Amino acid sequence: EGVIFDTYQWQQTMLDGSTATFEKVVRPDTVTVLAITKTGKILICEQEQPYIGKFVSLPGGVMDGDDVEKEGERELLEETGYKSEKIVRWFESTKINKIDWIVNYLVAYDCEKIVEQNLDKGGEHIVVKEIGFEDFVDLIKEGKLRDTPFMYRILQEYVKTNSFEFLKSKIYE
């Protein structure tokens, strides 16, 4: 047992009949929020955290409960100070098959700043920025957005359609 990760081991029968020790890591599920303001801007977080360093991400974090939408609302409020009028689950992703961890992706509409951020003391520094759609697409194209499954999903759709219109329709539905 660890603070964030628990590791499990078991004996696995191999294809040739021999056995080997397998491991799996388990961690709490998380939420990532694509937040759109009332003026149509997208919220990004320029973050700095111990060990990780500086990066650009969407708001999100570790789930404390089971209600994905409520957890998305909570993380959005804590990290940005913004509240959404409507938040919906978009998709979920598992990062790696050896890690039992679901990342839930949500879209939050009509976000408005209502309070100051409530960040982990000493553990994170976040500057929230509102950016336009084209700047957001540039972050994805340049690989500057930290969230790989999100970027992969977006680029997969882009390859199918040769356009970011599907993303625009999802964001501005």
PDB file of C-alpha atoms in Angstrom:
ATOM      1  CA  GLU A   1       0.000   0.000   0.000  1.00  0.00           C
ATOM      2  CA  GLY A   2       1.165   3.464  -0.851  1.00  0.00           C
ATOM      3  CA  VAL A   3      -0.081   7.013  -0.471  1.00  0.00           C
ATOM      4  CA  ILE A   4      -1.344   7.168  -4.077  1.00  0.00           C
ATOM      5  CA  PHE A   5      -0.582   3.745  -5.580  1.00  0.00           C
ATOM      6  CA  ASP A   6      -1.176   0.213  -4.325  1.00  0.00           C
ATOM      7  CA  THR A   7       0.707  -2.636  -6.012  1.00  0.00           C
ATOM      8  CA  TYR A   8      -0.658  -6.147  -6.427  1.00  0.00           C
ATOM      9  CA  GLN A   9       1.331  -9.236  -7.443  1.00  0.00           C
ATOM     10  CA  TRP A  10       0.178 -12.668  -8.558  1.00  0.00           C
ATOM     11  CA  GLN A  11       1.504 -15.797 -10.202  1.00  0.00           C
ATOM     12  CA  GLN A  12       0.392 -15.998 -13.823  1.00  0.00           C
ATOM     13  CA  THR A  13       0.467 -19.152 -15.929  1.00  0.00           C
ATOM     14  CA  MET A  14       2.303 -18.434 -19.170  1.00  0.00           C
ATOM     15  CA  LEU A  15       1.492 -19.834 -22.618  1.00  0.00           C
ATOM     16  CA  ASP A  16       4.176 -22.520 -22.276  1.00  0.00           C
ATOM     17  CA  GLY A  17       2.810 -23.694 -18.872  1.00  0.00           C
ATOM     18  CA  SER A  18       5.482 -21.973 -16.764  1.00  0.00           C
ATOM     19  CA  THR A  19       4.581 -19.275 -14.237  1.00  0.00           C
ATOM     20  CA  ALA A  20       5.789 -15.730 -13.763  1.00  0.00           C
ATOM     21  CA  THR A  21       5.068 -12.945 -11.277  1.00  0.00           C
ATOM     22  CA  PHE A  22       2.782 -10.236 -12.669  1.00  0.00           C
ATOM     23  CA  GLU A  23       2.043  -6.848 -11.106  1.00  0.00           C
ATOM     24  CA  LYS A  24      -0.673  -4.267 -11.379  1.00  0.00           C
ATOM     25  CA  VAL A  25      -0.795  -0.813  -9.849  1.00  0.00           C
ATOM     26  CA  VAL A  26      -4.068   0.646  -8.584  1.00  0.00           C
ATOM     27  CA  ARG A  27      -4.733   4.337  -7.985  1.00  0.00           C
ATOM     28  CA  PRO A  28      -7.834   6.498  -7.494  1.00  0.00           C
ATOM     29  CA  ASP A  29      -9.739   7.532 -10.608  1.00  0.00           C
ATOM     30  CA  THR A  30      -9.445  11.129 -11.828  1.00  0.00           C
ATOM     31  CA  VAL A  31     -11.392  13.759 -13.767  1.00  0.00           C
ATOM     32  CA  THR A  32     -10.225  16.110 -16.505  1.00  0.00           C
ATOM     33  CA  VAL A  33     -12.465  19.013 -17.500  1.00  0.00           C
ATOM     34  CA  LEU A  34     -12.639  20.799 -20.841  1.00  0.00           C
ATOM     35  CA  ALA A  35     -14.129  24.038 -19.507  1.00  0.00           C
ATOM     36  CA  ILE A  36     -15.705  26.652 -21.787  1.00  0.00           C
ATOM     37  CA  THR A  37     -16.545  30.117 -20.462  1.00  0.00           C
ATOM     38  CA  LYS A  38     -19.719  32.062 -21.158  1.00  0.00           C
ATOM     39  CA  THR A  39     -17.712  34.037 -23.746  1.00  0.00           C
ATOM     40  CA  GLY A  40     -16.615  30.851 -25.565  1.00  0.00           C
ATOM     41  CA  LYS A  41     -13.034  30.760 -24.269  1.00  0.00           C
ATOM     42  CA  ILE A  42     -11.373  27.536 -23.095  1.00  0.00           C
ATOM     43  CA  LEU A  43      -9.729  27.337 -19.665  1.00  0.00           C
ATOM     44  CA  ILE A  44      -6.196  25.984 -19.479  1.00  0.00           C
ATOM     45  CA  CYS A  45      -3.952  25.651 -16.446  1.00  0.00           C
ATOM     46  CA  GLU A  46      -0.281  26.567 -16.538  1.00  0.00           C
ATOM     47  CA  GLN A  47       0.913  24.453 -13.634  1.00  0.00           C
ATOM     48  CA  GLU A  48       3.987  23.748 -11.588  1.00  0.00           C
ATOM     49  CA  GLN A  49       4.135  20.816  -9.209  1.00  0.00           C
ATOM     50  CA  PRO A  50       6.945  19.214  -7.209  1.00  0.00           C
ATOM     51  CA  TYR A  51       8.741  16.432  -9.093  1.00  0.00           C
ATOM     52  CA  ILE A  52       6.723  17.056 -12.300  1.00  0.00           C
ATOM     53  CA  GLY A  53       7.825  20.636 -12.922  1.00  0.00           C
ATOM     54  CA  LYS A  54       5.980  23.005 -15.280  1.00  0.00           C
ATOM     55  CA  PHE A  55       3.277  21.900 -17.718  1.00  0.00           C
ATOM     56  CA  VAL A  56       0.041  22.979 -19.386  1.00  0.00           C
ATOM     57  CA  SER A  57      -3.129  21.015 -18.674  1.00  0.00           C
ATOM     58  CA  LEU A  58      -6.872  21.106 -18.412  1.00  0.00           C
ATOM     59  CA  PRO A  59      -8.350  21.448 -14.911  1.00  0.00           C
ATOM     60  CA  GLY A  60      -8.796  18.183 -13.031  1.00  0.00           C
ATOM     61  CA  GLY A  61      -7.583  15.879 -10.334  1.00  0.00           C
ATOM     62  CA  VAL A  62      -8.245  12.901  -8.104  1.00  0.00           C
ATOM     63  CA  MET A  63     -11.847  11.899  -7.451  1.00  0.00           C
ATOM     64  CA  ASP A  64     -12.972  11.903  -3.801  1.00  0.00           C
ATOM     65  CA  GLY A  65     -16.384  10.354  -4.563  1.00  0.00           C
ATOM     66  CA  ASP A  66     -18.211   8.277  -7.165  1.00  0.00           C
ATOM     67  CA  ASP A  67     -20.271  10.958  -8.964  1.00  0.00           C
ATOM     68  CA  VAL A  68     -18.120  11.879 -11.967  1.00  0.00           C
ATOM     69  CA  GLU A  69     -19.952  15.126 -12.772  1.00  0.00           C
ATOM     70  CA  LYS A  70     -19.848  16.347  -9.149  1.00  0.00           C
ATOM     71  CA  GLU A  71     -16.155  15.507  -8.942  1.00  0.00           C
ATOM     72  CA  GLY A  72     -15.548  17.427 -12.169  1.00  0.00           C
ATOM     73  CA  GLU A  73     -17.419  20.434 -10.760  1.00  0.00           C
ATOM     74  CA  ARG A  74     -15.403  20.259  -7.525  1.00  0.00           C
ATOM     75  CA  GLU A  75     -12.035  20.036  -9.277  1.00  0.00           C
ATOM     76  CA  LEU A  76     -12.967  22.831 -11.703  1.00  0.00           C
ATOM     77  CA  LEU A  77     -13.907  25.092  -8.800  1.00  0.00           C
ATOM     78  CA  GLU A  78     -10.811  24.220  -6.712  1.00  0.00           C
ATOM     79  CA  GLU A  79      -8.266  24.645  -9.496  1.00  0.00           C
ATOM     80  CA  THR A  80      -9.784  27.593 -11.347  1.00  0.00           C
ATOM     81  CA  GLY A  81     -12.420  29.287  -9.180  1.00  0.00           C
ATOM     82  CA  TYR A  82     -14.902  28.811 -12.064  1.00  0.00           C
ATOM     83  CA  LYS A  83     -18.342  27.206 -11.832  1.00  0.00           C
ATOM     84  CA  SER A  84     -20.189  25.604 -14.741  1.00  0.00           C
ATOM     85  CA  GLU A  85     -23.881  25.855 -15.524  1.00  0.00           C
ATOM     86  CA  LYS A  86     -23.780  22.452 -17.250  1.00  0.00           C
ATOM     87  CA  ILE A  87     -21.176  19.701 -17.040  1.00  0.00           C
ATOM     88  CA  VAL A  88     -21.395  16.416 -18.974  1.00  0.00           C
ATOM     89  CA  ARG A  89     -19.248  13.329 -19.213  1.00  0.00           C
ATOM     90  CA  TRP A  90     -17.620  12.971 -22.638  1.00  0.00           C
ATOM     91  CA  PHE A  91     -15.507   9.789 -22.472  1.00  0.00           C
ATOM     92  CA  GLU A  92     -13.221   7.797 -20.203  1.00  0.00           C
ATOM     93  CA  SER A  93      -9.758   6.424 -20.729  1.00  0.00           C
ATOM     94  CA  THR A  94      -7.453   4.002 -19.024  1.00  0.00           C
ATOM     95  CA  LYS A  95      -3.884   5.207 -19.280  1.00  0.00           C
ATOM     96  CA  ILE A  96      -1.975   1.894 -19.292  1.00  0.00           C
ATOM     97  CA  ASN A  97      -3.213  -1.684 -18.972  1.00  0.00           C
ATOM     98  CA  LYS A  98      -0.926  -2.365 -15.984  1.00  0.00           C
ATOM     99  CA  ILE A  99      -2.509   0.489 -14.030  1.00  0.00           C
ATOM    100  CA  ASP A 100      -6.068   0.241 -12.711  1.00  0.00           C
ATOM    101  CA  TRP A 101      -6.959   3.921 -13.187  1.00  0.00           C
ATOM    102  CA  ILE A 102      -9.801   5.563 -15.087  1.00  0.00           C
ATOM    103  CA  VAL A 103      -9.552   9.151 -16.272  1.00  0.00           C
ATOM    104  CA  ASN A 104     -13.009  10.641 -16.833  1.00  0.00           C
ATOM    105  CA  TYR A 105     -13.210  13.465 -19.403  1.00  0.00           C
ATOM    106  CA  LEU A 106     -15.957  16.039 -19.044  1.00  0.00           C
ATOM    107  CA  VAL A 107     -17.069  19.157 -20.880  1.00  0.00           C
ATOM    108  CA  ALA A 108     -18.195  22.078 -18.698  1.00  0.00           C
ATOM    109  CA  TYR A 109     -20.284  24.769 -20.383  1.00  0.00           C
ATOM    110  CA  ASP A 110     -20.926  28.439 -19.550  1.00  0.00           C
ATOM    111  CA  CYS A 111     -18.206  28.625 -16.905  1.00  0.00           C
ATOM    112  CA  GLU A 112     -17.895  31.783 -14.859  1.00  0.00           C
ATOM    113  CA  LYS A 113     -15.370  32.758 -12.171  1.00  0.00           C
ATOM    114  CA  ILE A 114     -17.129  32.927  -8.809  1.00  0.00           C
ATOM    115  CA  VAL A 115     -14.358  32.433  -6.200  1.00  0.00           C
ATOM    116  CA  GLU A 116     -10.596  32.344  -5.821  1.00  0.00           C
ATOM    117  CA  GLN A 117      -8.739  29.066  -6.390  1.00  0.00           C
ATOM    118  CA  ASN A 118      -8.415  26.627  -3.489  1.00  0.00           C
ATOM    119  CA  LEU A 119      -5.113  24.878  -4.322  1.00  0.00           C
ATOM    120  CA  ASP A 120      -3.156  22.229  -2.428  1.00  0.00           C
ATOM    121  CA  LYS A 121      -0.856  24.157  -0.100  1.00  0.00           C
ATOM    122  CA  GLY A 122       2.727  23.943  -1.354  1.00  0.00           C
ATOM    123  CA  GLY A 123       1.865  21.163  -3.792  1.00  0.00           C
ATOM    124  CA  GLU A 124       0.689  23.035  -6.848  1.00  0.00           C
ATOM    125  CA  HIS A 125       0.889  26.434  -8.444  1.00  0.00           C
ATOM    126  CA  ILE A 126      -1.718  27.079 -11.163  1.00  0.00           C
ATOM    127  CA  VAL A 127      -2.211  30.086 -13.414  1.00  0.00           C
ATOM    128  CA  VAL A 128      -5.575  29.886 -15.189  1.00  0.00           C
ATOM    129  CA  LYS A 129      -5.820  31.320 -18.683  1.00  0.00           C
ATOM    130  CA  GLU A 130      -8.765  31.776 -21.018  1.00  0.00           C
ATOM    131  CA  ILE A 131      -7.761  31.045 -24.610  1.00  0.00           C
ATOM    132  CA  GLY A 132      -9.541  30.970 -27.942  1.00  0.00           C
ATOM    133  CA  PHE A 133     -10.356  27.835 -29.898  1.00  0.00           C
ATOM    134  CA  GLU A 134      -7.531  28.268 -32.432  1.00  0.00           C
ATOM    135  CA  ASP A 135      -4.941  28.700 -29.650  1.00  0.00           C
ATOM    136  CA  PHE A 136      -6.313  25.549 -28.006  1.00  0.00           C
ATOM    137  CA  VAL A 137      -5.995  23.614 -31.261  1.00  0.00           C
ATOM    138  CA  ASP A 138      -2.402  24.882 -31.575  1.00  0.00           C
ATOM    139  CA  LEU A 139      -1.612  23.507 -28.089  1.00  0.00           C
ATOM    140  CA  ILE A 140      -2.926  20.109 -29.198  1.00  0.00           C
ATOM    141  CA  LYS A 141      -1.082  20.150 -32.545  1.00  0.00           C
ATOM    142  CA  GLU A 142       2.192  21.146 -30.876  1.00  0.00           C
ATOM    143  CA  GLY A 143       1.849  18.467 -28.182  1.00  0.00           C
ATOM    144  CA  LYS A 144       2.011  21.079 -25.415  1.00  0.00           C
ATOM    145  CA  LEU A 145      -1.117  19.930 -23.592  1.00  0.00           C
ATOM    146  CA  ARG A 146      -0.075  17.412 -20.921  1.00  0.00           C
ATOM    147  CA  ASP A 147      -3.095  15.157 -21.303  1.00  0.00           C
ATOM    148  CA  THR A 148      -2.045  12.452 -23.778  1.00  0.00           C
ATOM    149  CA  PRO A 149      -5.334  10.453 -23.974  1.00  0.00           C
ATOM    150  CA  PHE A 150      -7.245  13.671 -24.652  1.00  0.00           C
ATOM    151  CA  MET A 151      -4.806  14.744 -27.371  1.00  0.00           C
ATOM    152  CA  TYR A 152      -4.861  11.230 -28.848  1.00  0.00           C
ATOM    153  CA  ARG A 153      -8.674  11.243 -28.994  1.00  0.00           C
ATOM    154  CA  ILE A 154      -8.715  14.676 -30.640  1.00  0.00           C
ATOM    155  CA  LEU A 155      -6.004  13.806 -33.175  1.00  0.00           C
ATOM    156  CA  GLN A 156      -7.745  10.488 -33.961  1.00  0.00           C
ATOM    157  CA  GLU A 157     -10.893  12.392 -34.853  1.00  0.00           C
ATOM    158  CA  TYR A 158      -8.856  14.928 -36.822  1.00  0.00           C
ATOM    159  CA  VAL A 159      -7.321  12.162 -38.949  1.00  0.00           C
ATOM    160  CA  LYS A 160     -10.820  10.796 -39.715  1.00  0.00           C
ATOM    161  CA  THR A 161     -12.214  14.166 -40.798  1.00  0.00           C
ATOM    162  CA  ASN A 162      -9.122  16.268 -41.609  1.00  0.00           C
ATOM    163  CA  SER A 163     -10.813  19.000 -39.589  1.00  0.00           C
ATOM    164  CA  PHE A 164     -11.198  20.215 -36.032  1.00  0.00           C
ATOM    165  CA  GLU A 165     -14.869  21.020 -36.680  1.00  0.00           C
ATOM    166  CA  PHE A 166     -15.993  17.946 -34.691  1.00  0.00           C
ATOM    167  CA  LEU A 167     -14.143  19.342 -31.644  1.00  0.00           C
ATOM    168  CA  LYS A 168     -15.648  22.756 -32.177  1.00  0.00           C
ATOM    169  CA  SER A 169     -19.106  21.182 -32.353  1.00  0.00           C
ATOM    170  CA  LYS A 170     -18.464  19.232 -29.147  1.00  0.00           C
ATOM    171  CA  ILE A 171     -17.227  22.310 -27.331  1.00  0.00           C
ATOM    172  CA  TYR A 172     -19.866  24.715 -28.590  1.00  0.00           C
ATOM    173  CA  GLU A 173     -22.865  22.364 -28.757  1.00  0.00           C
TER     174      GLU A 173
END
